[in-house]
Amino acid sequence: MPAKLVLSLNASVLEEYNLDKERISIGRKTDNDIQIDNLAVSGQHAAVITILNDSFLEDLDSTNGTFVNGRLIKKHVLRNGDVVSIGKHEFKYINNEEATADHDFEKTMIIRPGMASHAAAQAKEEKAPEASDAPDAPSAVPPAPAASGGETPPGKIQVLSGPGAGKELELKKALITLGRPGVQVAVITRRPQGYFITHVEGSQPVVNGESIASQAHPLKDHDVVELAGVKMEFFVTS
């Protein structure tokens, strides 16, 4: 059952929205997936990106801001029971199958200039250390067992630029997060159909010199990804 947002105003429930798309936009304009016709809401106010069982909330430079549990956020990893406030409206995030069940997810790996070698080394550890409990950091995503989709061959990323050039990061599990929180973040997911990269925060990632769209972008062997000032090559191992 997909996660959902329950919209309310003055404690009265107005609507429920299933998070059954990878990107759901919230705003005052009619072209949003969730429209809130209120002047306190910006035309394009916020977006929810859902990958597997995990959802990321991002404020889209709104005028009045986006709040989670009373705290102003720019980007936030949603957790079951979180209350999102947009203007006078509230959304309650309901997810009974979130990542705390420790399945579907790999420990988040953040590739920063000068730190790629450290991230690659962590990826090869059999038992990863506990992730931070910070509510608005992608590193809040916990580790998990490897994905079972045997038809997708294993993939790797090799860092091409920066101090970590030449280092490799194995994509052994279902989801891995790349980038710099607050600057540019994307996730790579392993599915039966192959590997896909999806934009989460900041500007759109670049694949082979072109920015990807809002939806998941399939990765092919030897694609070059540019993210947070680092170039990486994706390739499939035999």
PDB file of C-alpha atoms in Angstrom, residues 16 21 38 49 80 108 139 157 162 174 176 202 231:
ATOM      1  CA  GLU A  16      -6.320  11.946   0.979  1.00  0.00           C
ATOM      2  CA  LYS A  21       4.011   8.804  -8.424  1.00  0.00           C
ATOM      3  CA  ASN A  38      -5.203  29.778  -1.018  1.00  0.00           C
ATOM      4  CA  ILE A  49       9.596  12.641  -4.267  1.00  0.00           C
ATOM      5  CA  ASN A  80       5.375   8.195   9.418  1.00  0.00           C
ATOM      6  CA  THR A 108      23.108   6.475   2.121  1.00  0.00           C
ATOM      7  CA  SER A 139      21.789  10.071   5.789  1.00  0.00           C
ATOM      8  CA  ILE A 157      30.025   4.112 -10.218  1.00  0.00           C
ATOM      9  CA  GLY A 162      38.197  15.545  -7.905  1.00  0.00           C
ATOM     10  CA  ALA A 174      18.088  -1.080  -3.813  1.00  0.00           C
ATOM     11  CA  ILE A 176      21.805   4.868  -2.909  1.00  0.00           C
ATOM     12  CA  GLY A 202      18.897  21.358  -5.985  1.00  0.00           C
ATOM     13  CA  LYS A 231      31.808  13.549 -12.542  1.00  0.00           C
TER      14      LYS A 231
END
